[in-house]
Coordinates of C-alpha atoms in Angstrom, one line a residue:
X1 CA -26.4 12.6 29.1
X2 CA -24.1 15.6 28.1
X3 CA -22.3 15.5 24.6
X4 CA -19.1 14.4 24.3
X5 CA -16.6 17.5 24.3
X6 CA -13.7 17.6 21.5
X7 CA -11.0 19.7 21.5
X8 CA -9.7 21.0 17.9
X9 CA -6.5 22.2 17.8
X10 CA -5.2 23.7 14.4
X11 CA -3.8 27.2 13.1
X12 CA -6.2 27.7 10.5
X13 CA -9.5 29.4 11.0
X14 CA -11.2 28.0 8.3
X15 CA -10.6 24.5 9.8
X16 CA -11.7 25.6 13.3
X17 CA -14.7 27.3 11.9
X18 CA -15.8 24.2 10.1
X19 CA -15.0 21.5 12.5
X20 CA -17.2 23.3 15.0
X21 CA -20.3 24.0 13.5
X22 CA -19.6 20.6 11.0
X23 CA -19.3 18.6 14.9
X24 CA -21.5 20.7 16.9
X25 CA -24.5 19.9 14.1
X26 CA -23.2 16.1 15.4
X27 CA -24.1 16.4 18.7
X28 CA -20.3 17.2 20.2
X29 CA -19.2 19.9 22.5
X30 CA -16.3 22.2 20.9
X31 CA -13.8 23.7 22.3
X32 CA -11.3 25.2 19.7
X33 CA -7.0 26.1 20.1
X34 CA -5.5 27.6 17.6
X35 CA -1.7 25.9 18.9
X36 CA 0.1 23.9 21.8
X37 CA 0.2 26.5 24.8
X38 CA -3.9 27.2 23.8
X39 CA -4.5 23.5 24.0
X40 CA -2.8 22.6 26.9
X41 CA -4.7 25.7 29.0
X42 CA -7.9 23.9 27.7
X43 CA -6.7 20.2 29.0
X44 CA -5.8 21.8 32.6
X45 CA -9.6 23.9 32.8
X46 CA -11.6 21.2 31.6
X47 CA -12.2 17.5 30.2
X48 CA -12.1 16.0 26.9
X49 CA -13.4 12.7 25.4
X50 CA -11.4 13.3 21.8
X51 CA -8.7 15.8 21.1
X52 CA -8.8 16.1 17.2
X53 CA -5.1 17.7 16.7
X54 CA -3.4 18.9 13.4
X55 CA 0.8 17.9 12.8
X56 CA 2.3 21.2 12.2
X57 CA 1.4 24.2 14.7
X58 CA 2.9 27.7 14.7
X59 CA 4.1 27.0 18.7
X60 CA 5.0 23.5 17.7
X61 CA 4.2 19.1 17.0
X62 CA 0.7 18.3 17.3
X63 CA 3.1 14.9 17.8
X64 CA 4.3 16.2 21.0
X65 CA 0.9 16.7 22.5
X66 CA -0.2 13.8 21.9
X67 CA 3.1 11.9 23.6
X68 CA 1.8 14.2 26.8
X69 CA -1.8 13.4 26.6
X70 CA -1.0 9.9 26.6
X71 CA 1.4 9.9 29.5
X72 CA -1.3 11.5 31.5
X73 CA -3.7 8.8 34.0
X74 CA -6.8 9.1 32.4
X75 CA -6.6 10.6 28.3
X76 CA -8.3 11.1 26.0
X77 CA -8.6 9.5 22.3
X78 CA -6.4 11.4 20.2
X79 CA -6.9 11.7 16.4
X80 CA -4.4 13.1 14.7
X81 CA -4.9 15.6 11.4
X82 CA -2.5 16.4 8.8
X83 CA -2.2 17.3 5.4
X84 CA 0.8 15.0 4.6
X85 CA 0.6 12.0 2.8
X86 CA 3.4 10.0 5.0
X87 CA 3.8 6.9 6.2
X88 CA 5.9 8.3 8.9
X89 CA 3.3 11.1 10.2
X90 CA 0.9 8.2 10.3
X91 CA 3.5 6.0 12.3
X92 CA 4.9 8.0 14.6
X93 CA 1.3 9.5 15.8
X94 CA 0.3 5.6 16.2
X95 CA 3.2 5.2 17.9
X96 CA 2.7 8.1 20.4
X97 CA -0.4 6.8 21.4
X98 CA -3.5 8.6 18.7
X99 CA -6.2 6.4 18.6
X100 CA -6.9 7.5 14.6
X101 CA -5.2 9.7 11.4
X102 CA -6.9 11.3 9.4
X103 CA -5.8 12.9 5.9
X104 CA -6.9 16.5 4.7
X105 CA -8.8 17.0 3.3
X106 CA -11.4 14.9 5.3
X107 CA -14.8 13.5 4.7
X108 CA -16.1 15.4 7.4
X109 CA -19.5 12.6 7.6
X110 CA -16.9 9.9 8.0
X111 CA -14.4 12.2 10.6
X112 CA -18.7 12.4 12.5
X113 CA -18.9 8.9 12.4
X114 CA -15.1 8.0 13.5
X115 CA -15.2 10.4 16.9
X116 CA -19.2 8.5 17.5
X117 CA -16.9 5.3 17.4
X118 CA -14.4 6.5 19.6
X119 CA -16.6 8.2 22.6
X120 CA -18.6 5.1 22.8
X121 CA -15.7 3.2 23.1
X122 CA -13.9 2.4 26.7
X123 CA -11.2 4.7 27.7
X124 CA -7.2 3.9 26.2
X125 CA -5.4 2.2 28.9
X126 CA -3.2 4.7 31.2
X127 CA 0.4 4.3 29.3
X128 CA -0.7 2.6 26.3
X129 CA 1.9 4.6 24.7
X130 CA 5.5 3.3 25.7
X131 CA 7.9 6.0 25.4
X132 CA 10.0 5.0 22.0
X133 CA 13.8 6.1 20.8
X134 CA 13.0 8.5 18.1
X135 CA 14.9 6.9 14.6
X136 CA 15.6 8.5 11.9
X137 CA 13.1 7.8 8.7
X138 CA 14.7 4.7 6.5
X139 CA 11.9 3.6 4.6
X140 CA 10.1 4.6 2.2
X141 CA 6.4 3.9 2.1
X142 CA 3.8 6.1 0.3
X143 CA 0.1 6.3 0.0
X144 CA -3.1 8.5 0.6
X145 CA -5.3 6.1 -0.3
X146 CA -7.7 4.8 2.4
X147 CA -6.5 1.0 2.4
X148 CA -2.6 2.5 2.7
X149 CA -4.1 4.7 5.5
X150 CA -5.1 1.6 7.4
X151 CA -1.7 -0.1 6.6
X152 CA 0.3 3.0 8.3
X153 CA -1.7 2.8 11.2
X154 CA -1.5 -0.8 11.7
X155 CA 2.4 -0.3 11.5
X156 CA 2.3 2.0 14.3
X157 CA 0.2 -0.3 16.5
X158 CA 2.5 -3.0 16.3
X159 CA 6.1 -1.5 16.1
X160 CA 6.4 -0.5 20.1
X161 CA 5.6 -4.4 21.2
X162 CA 7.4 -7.6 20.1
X163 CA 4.2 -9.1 18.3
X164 CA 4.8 -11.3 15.5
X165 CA 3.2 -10.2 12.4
X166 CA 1.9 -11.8 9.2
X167 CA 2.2 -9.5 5.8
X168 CA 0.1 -10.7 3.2
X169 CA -0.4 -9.6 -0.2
X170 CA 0.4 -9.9 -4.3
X171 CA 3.7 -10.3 -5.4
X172 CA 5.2 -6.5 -5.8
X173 CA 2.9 -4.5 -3.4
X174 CA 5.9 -4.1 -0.9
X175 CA 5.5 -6.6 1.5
X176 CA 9.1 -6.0 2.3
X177 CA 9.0 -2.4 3.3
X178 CA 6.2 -3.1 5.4
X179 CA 8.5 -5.3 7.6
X180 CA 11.4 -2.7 7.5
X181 CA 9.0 0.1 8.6
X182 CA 7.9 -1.9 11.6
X183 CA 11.5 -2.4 12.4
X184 CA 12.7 0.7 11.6
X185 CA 10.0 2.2 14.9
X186 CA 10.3 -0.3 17.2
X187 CA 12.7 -0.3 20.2
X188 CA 15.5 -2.7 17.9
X189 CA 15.1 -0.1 15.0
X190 CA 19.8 0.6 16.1
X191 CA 19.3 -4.0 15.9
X192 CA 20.3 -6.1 13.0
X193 CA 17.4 -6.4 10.3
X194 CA 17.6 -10.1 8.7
X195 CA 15.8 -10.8 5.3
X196 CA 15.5 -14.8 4.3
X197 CA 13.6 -15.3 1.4
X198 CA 12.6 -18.9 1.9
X199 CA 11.5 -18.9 -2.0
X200 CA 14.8 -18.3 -3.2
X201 CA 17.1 -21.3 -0.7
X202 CA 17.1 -24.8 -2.1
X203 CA 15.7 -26.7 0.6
X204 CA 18.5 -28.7 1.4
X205 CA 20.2 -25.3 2.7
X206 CA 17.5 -23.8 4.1
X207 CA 18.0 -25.3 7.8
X208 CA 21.8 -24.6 7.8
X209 CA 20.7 -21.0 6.4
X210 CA 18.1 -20.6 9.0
X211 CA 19.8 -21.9 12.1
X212 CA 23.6 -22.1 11.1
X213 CA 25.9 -25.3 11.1
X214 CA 28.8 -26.7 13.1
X215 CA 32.1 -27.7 11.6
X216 CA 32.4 -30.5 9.9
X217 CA 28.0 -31.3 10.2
X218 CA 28.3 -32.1 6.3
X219 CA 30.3 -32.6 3.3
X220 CA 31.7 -28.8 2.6
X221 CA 31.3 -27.6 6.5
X222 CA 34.7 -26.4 7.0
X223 CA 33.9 -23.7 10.0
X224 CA 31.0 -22.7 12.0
X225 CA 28.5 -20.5 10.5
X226 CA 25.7 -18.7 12.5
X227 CA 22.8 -18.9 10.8
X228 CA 19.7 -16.1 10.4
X229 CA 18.3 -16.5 13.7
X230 CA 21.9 -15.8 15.6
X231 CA 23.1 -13.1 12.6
X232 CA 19.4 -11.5 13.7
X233 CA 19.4 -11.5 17.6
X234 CA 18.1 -8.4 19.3
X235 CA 16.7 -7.3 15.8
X236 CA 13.9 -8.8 13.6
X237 CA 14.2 -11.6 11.3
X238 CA 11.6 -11.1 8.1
X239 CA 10.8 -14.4 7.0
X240 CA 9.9 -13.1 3.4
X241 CA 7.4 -16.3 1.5
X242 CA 7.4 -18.3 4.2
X243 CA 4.9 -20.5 2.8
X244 CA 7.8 -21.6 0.9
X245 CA 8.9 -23.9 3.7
X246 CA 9.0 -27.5 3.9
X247 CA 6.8 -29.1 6.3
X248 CA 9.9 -30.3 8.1
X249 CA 11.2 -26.9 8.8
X250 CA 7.9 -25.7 9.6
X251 CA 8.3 -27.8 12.8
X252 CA 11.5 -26.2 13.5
X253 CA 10.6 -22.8 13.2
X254 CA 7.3 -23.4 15.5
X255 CA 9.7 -24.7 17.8
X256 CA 11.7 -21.8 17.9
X257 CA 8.8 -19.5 18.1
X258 CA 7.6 -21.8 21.1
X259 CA 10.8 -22.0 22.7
X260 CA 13.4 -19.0 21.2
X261 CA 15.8 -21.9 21.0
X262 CA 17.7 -22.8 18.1
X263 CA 20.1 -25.4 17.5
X264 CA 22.6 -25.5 14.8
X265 CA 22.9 -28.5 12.2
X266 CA 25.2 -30.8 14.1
X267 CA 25.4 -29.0 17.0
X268 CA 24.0 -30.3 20.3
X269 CA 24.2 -27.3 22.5
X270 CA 20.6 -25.0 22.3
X271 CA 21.4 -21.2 21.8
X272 CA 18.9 -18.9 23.0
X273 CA 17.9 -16.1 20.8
X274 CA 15.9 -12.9 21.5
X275 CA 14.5 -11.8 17.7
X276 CA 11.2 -10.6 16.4
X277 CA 9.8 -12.4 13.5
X278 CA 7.7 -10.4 10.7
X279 CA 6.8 -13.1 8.2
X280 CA 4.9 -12.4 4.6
X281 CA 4.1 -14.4 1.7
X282 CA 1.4 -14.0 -1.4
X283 CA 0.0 -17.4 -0.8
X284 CA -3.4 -18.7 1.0
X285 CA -1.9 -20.2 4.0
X286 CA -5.3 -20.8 5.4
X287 CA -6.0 -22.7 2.2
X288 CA -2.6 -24.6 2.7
X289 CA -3.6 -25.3 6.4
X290 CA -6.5 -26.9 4.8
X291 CA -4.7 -28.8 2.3
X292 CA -2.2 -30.1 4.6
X293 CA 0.8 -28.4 2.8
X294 CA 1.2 -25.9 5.8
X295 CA 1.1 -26.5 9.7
X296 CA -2.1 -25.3 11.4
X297 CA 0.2 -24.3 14.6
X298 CA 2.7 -22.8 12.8
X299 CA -0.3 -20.6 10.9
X300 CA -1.5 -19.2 14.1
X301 CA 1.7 -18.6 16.0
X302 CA 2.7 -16.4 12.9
X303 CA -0.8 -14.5 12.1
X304 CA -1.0 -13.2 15.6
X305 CA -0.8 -9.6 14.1
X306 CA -1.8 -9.6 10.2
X307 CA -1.5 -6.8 7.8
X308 CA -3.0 -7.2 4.3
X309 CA -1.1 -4.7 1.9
X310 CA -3.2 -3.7 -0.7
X311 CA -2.7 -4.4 -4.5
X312 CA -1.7 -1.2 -6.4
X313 CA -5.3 -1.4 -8.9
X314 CA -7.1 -0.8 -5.2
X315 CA -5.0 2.0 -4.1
X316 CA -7.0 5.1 -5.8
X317 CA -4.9 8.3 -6.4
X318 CA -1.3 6.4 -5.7
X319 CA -0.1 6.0 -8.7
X320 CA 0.9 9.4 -9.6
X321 CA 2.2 9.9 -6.1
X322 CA 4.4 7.0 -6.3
X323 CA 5.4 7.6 -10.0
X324 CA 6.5 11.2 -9.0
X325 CA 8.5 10.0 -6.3
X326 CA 10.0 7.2 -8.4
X327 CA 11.3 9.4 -11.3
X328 CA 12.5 11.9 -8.3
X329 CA 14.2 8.9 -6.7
X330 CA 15.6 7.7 -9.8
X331 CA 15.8 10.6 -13.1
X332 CA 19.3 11.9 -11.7
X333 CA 20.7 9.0 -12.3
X334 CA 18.9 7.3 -15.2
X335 CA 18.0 10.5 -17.0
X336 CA 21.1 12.3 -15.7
X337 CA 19.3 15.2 -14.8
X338 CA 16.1 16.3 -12.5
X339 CA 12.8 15.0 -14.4
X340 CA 9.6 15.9 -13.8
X341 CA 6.6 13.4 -15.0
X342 CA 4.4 15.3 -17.5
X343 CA 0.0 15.5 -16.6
X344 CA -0.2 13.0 -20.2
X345 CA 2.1 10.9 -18.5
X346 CA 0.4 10.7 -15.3
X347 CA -3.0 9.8 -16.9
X348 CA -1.3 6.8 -18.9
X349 CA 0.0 5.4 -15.6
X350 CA -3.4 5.8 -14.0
X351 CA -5.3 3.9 -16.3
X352 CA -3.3 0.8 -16.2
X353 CA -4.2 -1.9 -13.4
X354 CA -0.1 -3.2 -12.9
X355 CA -1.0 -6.6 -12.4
X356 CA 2.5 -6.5 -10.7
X357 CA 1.6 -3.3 -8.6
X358 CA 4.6 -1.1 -7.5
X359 CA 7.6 -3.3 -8.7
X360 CA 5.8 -3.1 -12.4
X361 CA 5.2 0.6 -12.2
X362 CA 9.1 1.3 -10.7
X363 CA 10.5 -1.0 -13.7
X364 CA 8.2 0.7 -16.3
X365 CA 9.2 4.2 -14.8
X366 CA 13.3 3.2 -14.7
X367 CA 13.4 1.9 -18.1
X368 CA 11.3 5.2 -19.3
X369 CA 13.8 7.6 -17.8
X370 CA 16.8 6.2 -19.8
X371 CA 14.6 7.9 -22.8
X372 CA 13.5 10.6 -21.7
X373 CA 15.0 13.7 -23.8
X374 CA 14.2 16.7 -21.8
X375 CA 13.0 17.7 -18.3
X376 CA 9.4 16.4 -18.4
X377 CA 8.9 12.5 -19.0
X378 CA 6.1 12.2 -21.5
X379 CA 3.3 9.5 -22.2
X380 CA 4.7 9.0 -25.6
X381 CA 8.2 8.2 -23.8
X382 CA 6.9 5.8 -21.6
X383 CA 5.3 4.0 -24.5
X384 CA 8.5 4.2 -26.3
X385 CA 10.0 2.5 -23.3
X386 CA 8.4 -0.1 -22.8
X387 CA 8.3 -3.3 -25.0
X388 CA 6.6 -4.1 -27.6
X389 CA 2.8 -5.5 -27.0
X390 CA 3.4 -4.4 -23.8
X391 CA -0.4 -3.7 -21.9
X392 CA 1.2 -0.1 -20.7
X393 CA 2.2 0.6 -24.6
X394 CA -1.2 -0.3 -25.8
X395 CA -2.9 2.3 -23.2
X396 CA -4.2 5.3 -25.6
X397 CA -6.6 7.0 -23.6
X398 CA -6.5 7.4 -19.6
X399 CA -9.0 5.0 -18.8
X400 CA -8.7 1.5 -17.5
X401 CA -9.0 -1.3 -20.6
X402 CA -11.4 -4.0 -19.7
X403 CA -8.6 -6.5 -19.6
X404 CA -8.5 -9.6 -17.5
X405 CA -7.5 -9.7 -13.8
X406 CA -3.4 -10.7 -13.1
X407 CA -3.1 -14.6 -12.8
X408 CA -3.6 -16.0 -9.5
X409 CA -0.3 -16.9 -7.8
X410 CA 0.4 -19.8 -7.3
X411 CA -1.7 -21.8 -4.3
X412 CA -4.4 -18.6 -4.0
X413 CA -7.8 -19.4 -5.7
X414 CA -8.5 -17.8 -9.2
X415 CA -9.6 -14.7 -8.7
X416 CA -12.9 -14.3 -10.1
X417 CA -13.2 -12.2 -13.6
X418 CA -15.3 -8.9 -12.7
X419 CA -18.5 -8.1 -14.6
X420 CA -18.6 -5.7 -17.0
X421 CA -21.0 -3.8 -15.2
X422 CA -18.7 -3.6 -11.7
X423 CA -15.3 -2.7 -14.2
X424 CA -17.4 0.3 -15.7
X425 CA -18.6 1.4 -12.0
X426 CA -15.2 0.9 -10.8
X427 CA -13.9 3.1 -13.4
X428 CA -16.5 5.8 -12.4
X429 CA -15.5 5.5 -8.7
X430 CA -11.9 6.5 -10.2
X431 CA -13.1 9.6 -12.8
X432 CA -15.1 10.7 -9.8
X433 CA -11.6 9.9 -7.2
X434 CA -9.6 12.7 -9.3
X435 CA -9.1 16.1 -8.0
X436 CA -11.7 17.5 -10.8
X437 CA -13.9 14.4 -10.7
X438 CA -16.7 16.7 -10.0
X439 CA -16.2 19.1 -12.4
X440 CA -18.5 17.2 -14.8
X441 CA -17.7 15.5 -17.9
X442 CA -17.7 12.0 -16.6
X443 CA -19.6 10.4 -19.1
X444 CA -17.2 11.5 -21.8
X445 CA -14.1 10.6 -19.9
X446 CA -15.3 7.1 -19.9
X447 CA -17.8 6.5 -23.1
X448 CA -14.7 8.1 -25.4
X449 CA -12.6 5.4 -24.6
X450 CA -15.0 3.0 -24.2
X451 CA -16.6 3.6 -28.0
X452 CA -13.1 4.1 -29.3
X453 CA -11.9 0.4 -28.5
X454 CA -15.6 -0.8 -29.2
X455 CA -14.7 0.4 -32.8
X456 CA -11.1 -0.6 -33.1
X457 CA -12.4 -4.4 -32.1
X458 CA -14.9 -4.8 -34.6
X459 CA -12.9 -3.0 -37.6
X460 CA -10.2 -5.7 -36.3
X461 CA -12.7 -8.6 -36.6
X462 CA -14.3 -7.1 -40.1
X463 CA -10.6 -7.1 -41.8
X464 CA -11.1 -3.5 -42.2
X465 CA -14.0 -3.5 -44.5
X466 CA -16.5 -0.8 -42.7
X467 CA -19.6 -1.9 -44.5
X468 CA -19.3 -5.0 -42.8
X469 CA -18.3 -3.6 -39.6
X470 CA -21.8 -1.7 -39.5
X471 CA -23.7 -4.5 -40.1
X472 CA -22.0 -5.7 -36.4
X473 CA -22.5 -2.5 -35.2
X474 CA -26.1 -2.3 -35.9
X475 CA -25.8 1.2 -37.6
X476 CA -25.3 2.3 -41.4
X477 CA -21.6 3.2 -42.6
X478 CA -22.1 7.1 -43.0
X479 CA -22.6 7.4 -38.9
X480 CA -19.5 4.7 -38.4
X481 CA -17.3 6.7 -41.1
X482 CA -18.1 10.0 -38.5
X483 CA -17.3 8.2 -35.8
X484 CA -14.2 6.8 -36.7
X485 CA -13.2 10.2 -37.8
X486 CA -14.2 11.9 -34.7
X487 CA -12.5 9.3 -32.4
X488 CA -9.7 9.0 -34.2
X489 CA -9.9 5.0 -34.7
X490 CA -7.3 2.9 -36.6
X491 CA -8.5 1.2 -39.3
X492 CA -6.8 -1.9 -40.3
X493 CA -6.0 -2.3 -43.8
X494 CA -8.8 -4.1 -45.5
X495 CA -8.3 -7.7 -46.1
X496 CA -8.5 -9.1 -49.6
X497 CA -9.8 -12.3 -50.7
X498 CA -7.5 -13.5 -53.4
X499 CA -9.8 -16.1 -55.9
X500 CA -8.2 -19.3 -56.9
X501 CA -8.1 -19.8 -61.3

């Protein structure tokens, strides 16, 4: 059986020279182009199982080869390369018809195992790619981490068809954008885009708000209204907490997804409507299926398509990429001038686990800019920001604190406290994330911090009296005194035991 040939197409030698011997040691056949017109002689001399393409070319869009690839009758995977960390790269190559994305710089044992996957796979259908209107970027989604990664490419696999989809996750992880994105490239991205957060409509509204009303239906009806649905026709309704809705509406809406009929409250005359739903919620609805609170049916005909965004504390390396592009977003106008966020700065943000993931971090970052004094937001101005007892104030040293996972939301099952064990080797999975994570000094990045609170607890629990606190400790007060010098410890002030006469 002969190996699978790849075609590599990217300006930079070094890449070429790596990706072939690196995939040639694999077993593949590889033929390299340094830009478009070089890769398309290749595709008209000879066959290729993967094309493994990079973004930006001297002659060019890697983007636009793979919209001709794709077009082609029989073509092969494409896997797109860039160095970008952007939702809409990611998107629009999904869109176009790559099979994969891939983020330099790569795990090149990982890119082995991916193009294994995809030459054992069955060929992509002839026009899996629909041709789509090109839209201008509108939202705003960031992340390089590997669960993000998955997210963009999921977005771009479901934007060119009318599938519903399901978006779950914690409260604050951007469930919204999600839905926008999908909207935003798909062919209604020029439609109306509908939000109804069904969490936030007393009940007794929530049909007229869903499905409009007819004059006169009930007491305050004075006109016709069109409700959601109609307001959202050609476009995509997002059904934001839908597991919000009464059971009696749950029928409704099933019915409409069955039928794409609505009817409004006292009216008798069906109105058809053509809209794409994109539902999310931070609930179990499995759980509620199971507990009777949430229709089984309705559960399936909306998680056809689900997307699971991942909470901010599982997202390794975001933070600072989002908290740059926050204060960007926002310094001009809260700082009233550009602001740049400081390296002390970034490490306090990292080693917080924002229990409410990006809304948290964007309220901690707005509030910080209104006091920040110069052009470089500070750690110290972050702490000064944010109120008092406040987990992000109490941060001192860029590690993670061992603090309790965020409460379960309401109708999810308690999430289970982690050991200590799996929090210390989650925190060395992050040291060992960082650009210099392998530049040693691990195991004082994380004992410091980790000796430092040790400390600061006991002193706490001894009412400052150090002689005591040793005895806890199990060592004498000479080596704690060092200690608490060297790591720069609070000491409480000692506690006094006043004697009755």
């Amino acid at each position: 059986m002969s190996a699978p040939r790849v075609l590599v197409v990217d300006d930079e030698a070094s890449i070429r020279f790596v990706l072939e011997r690196a995939l040639g040691q694999e077993g593949f056949e590889v033929v390299c182009a340094a830009g478009l017109a070089e890769a398309r002689r290749s595709l008209e001399a000879e066959r290729f199982a993967v094309i493994l393409c990079d973004v930006r070319l001297p002659d060019g869009s890697g983007l636009d080869l793979v919209s001709e690839v794709a077009a082609t009758s029989r073509p092969p995977k494409v896997v797109v390369m860039t160095a970008r960390e952007s939702m809409e790269v990611a998107v629009e190559a999904m869109k176009r018809g790559a099979r994969d994305f891939v983020v330099k710089p790569f795990d090149l044992d990982r890119l082995a195992v991916l193009l294994r996957e995809l030459t054992r796979g069955p060929a992509a259908a002839p026009g899996a790619a629909s041709p789509m209107p090109e839209t201008p970027p509108r939202t705003r989604l960031l992340g390089s981490a590997p669960k993000m990664l998955e997210v963009f490419k999921a977005i771009g696999r479901v934007a060119p068809s009318d599938v519903t989809v399901l978006v779950t996750g914690e409260s604050g992880t951007g469930k919204e954008l999600v839905a926008r994105a999908i909207h935003d490239n798909s062919p209604r991205a020029a439609e109306p885009f509908i939000t109804v957060n069904c969490a936030a409509i007393p009940p007794d509204l929530m049909e007229s708000e869903l499905f409009g009303h007819e004059r006169g239906s009930f007491t305050g009806a004075v006109e016709s209204r069109k409700g959601k649905f109609e307001l959202a026709d050609r476009g995509t309704l997002f059904l934001d907490e839908v597991g919000e809705l009464p059971l009696p509406l749950q029928a409704k809406l099933l019915r409409v997804l069955q039928e794409r009929v609505i009817e409004r409250v006292g009216g008798v005359r069906p109105l058809r409507v053509d809209v794409r739903i994109v539902a999310a919620t931070h609930r179990d609805l499995a759980r509620m299926v199971r507990e009777g609170s949430f229709r089984e049916d309705l559960y399936y005909r909306l998680n056809v398509v689900p997307i699971l965004l991942p909470p901010l504390r599982e997202r390794p390396g975001d933070v600072g990429l989002l908290a740059r592009a926050l204060v960007a977003k926002w310094g001009p106008e809260l700082a009233r001038q550009p602001v740049e966020l400081g390296r002390d700065a970034i490490d306090l943000l990292e080693s917080y686990a924002w229990p409410g993931n990006v809304r948290e971090l964007e309220n901690v970052l707005k509030r910080a800019l209104l006091f920040c004094r110069g052009g470089v937001l500070t750690a110290a101005e972050i702490r000064e920001a944010t109120f008092p007892g406040s987990p992000v104030a109490e941060v001192s040293e860029p590690v993670r604190p061992a603090a309790a996972p965020p409460a379960a939301a309401e109708g999810m099952p308690p999430a289970a406290s982690p050991s200590l064990e799996e929090q210390v080797a989650a925190e060395v999975r992050r040291l060992l994330a960082r650009p210099q994570g392998g530049a040693g000094g691990i195991h004082a990045a994380l004992m410091r911090p980790v000796e430092r609170a040790l400390l600061a607890a006991v002193l706490e629990h001894a009412g400052g009296n150090q002689l005591k606190a040793a005895r806890v400790l199990g060592m004498n007060r000479n080596t704690l005194r060092r200690r608490i010098r060297e790591l720069q410890v609070p000491v409480p002030a000692k506690r006094r035991n006043r004697r009755r006469s």
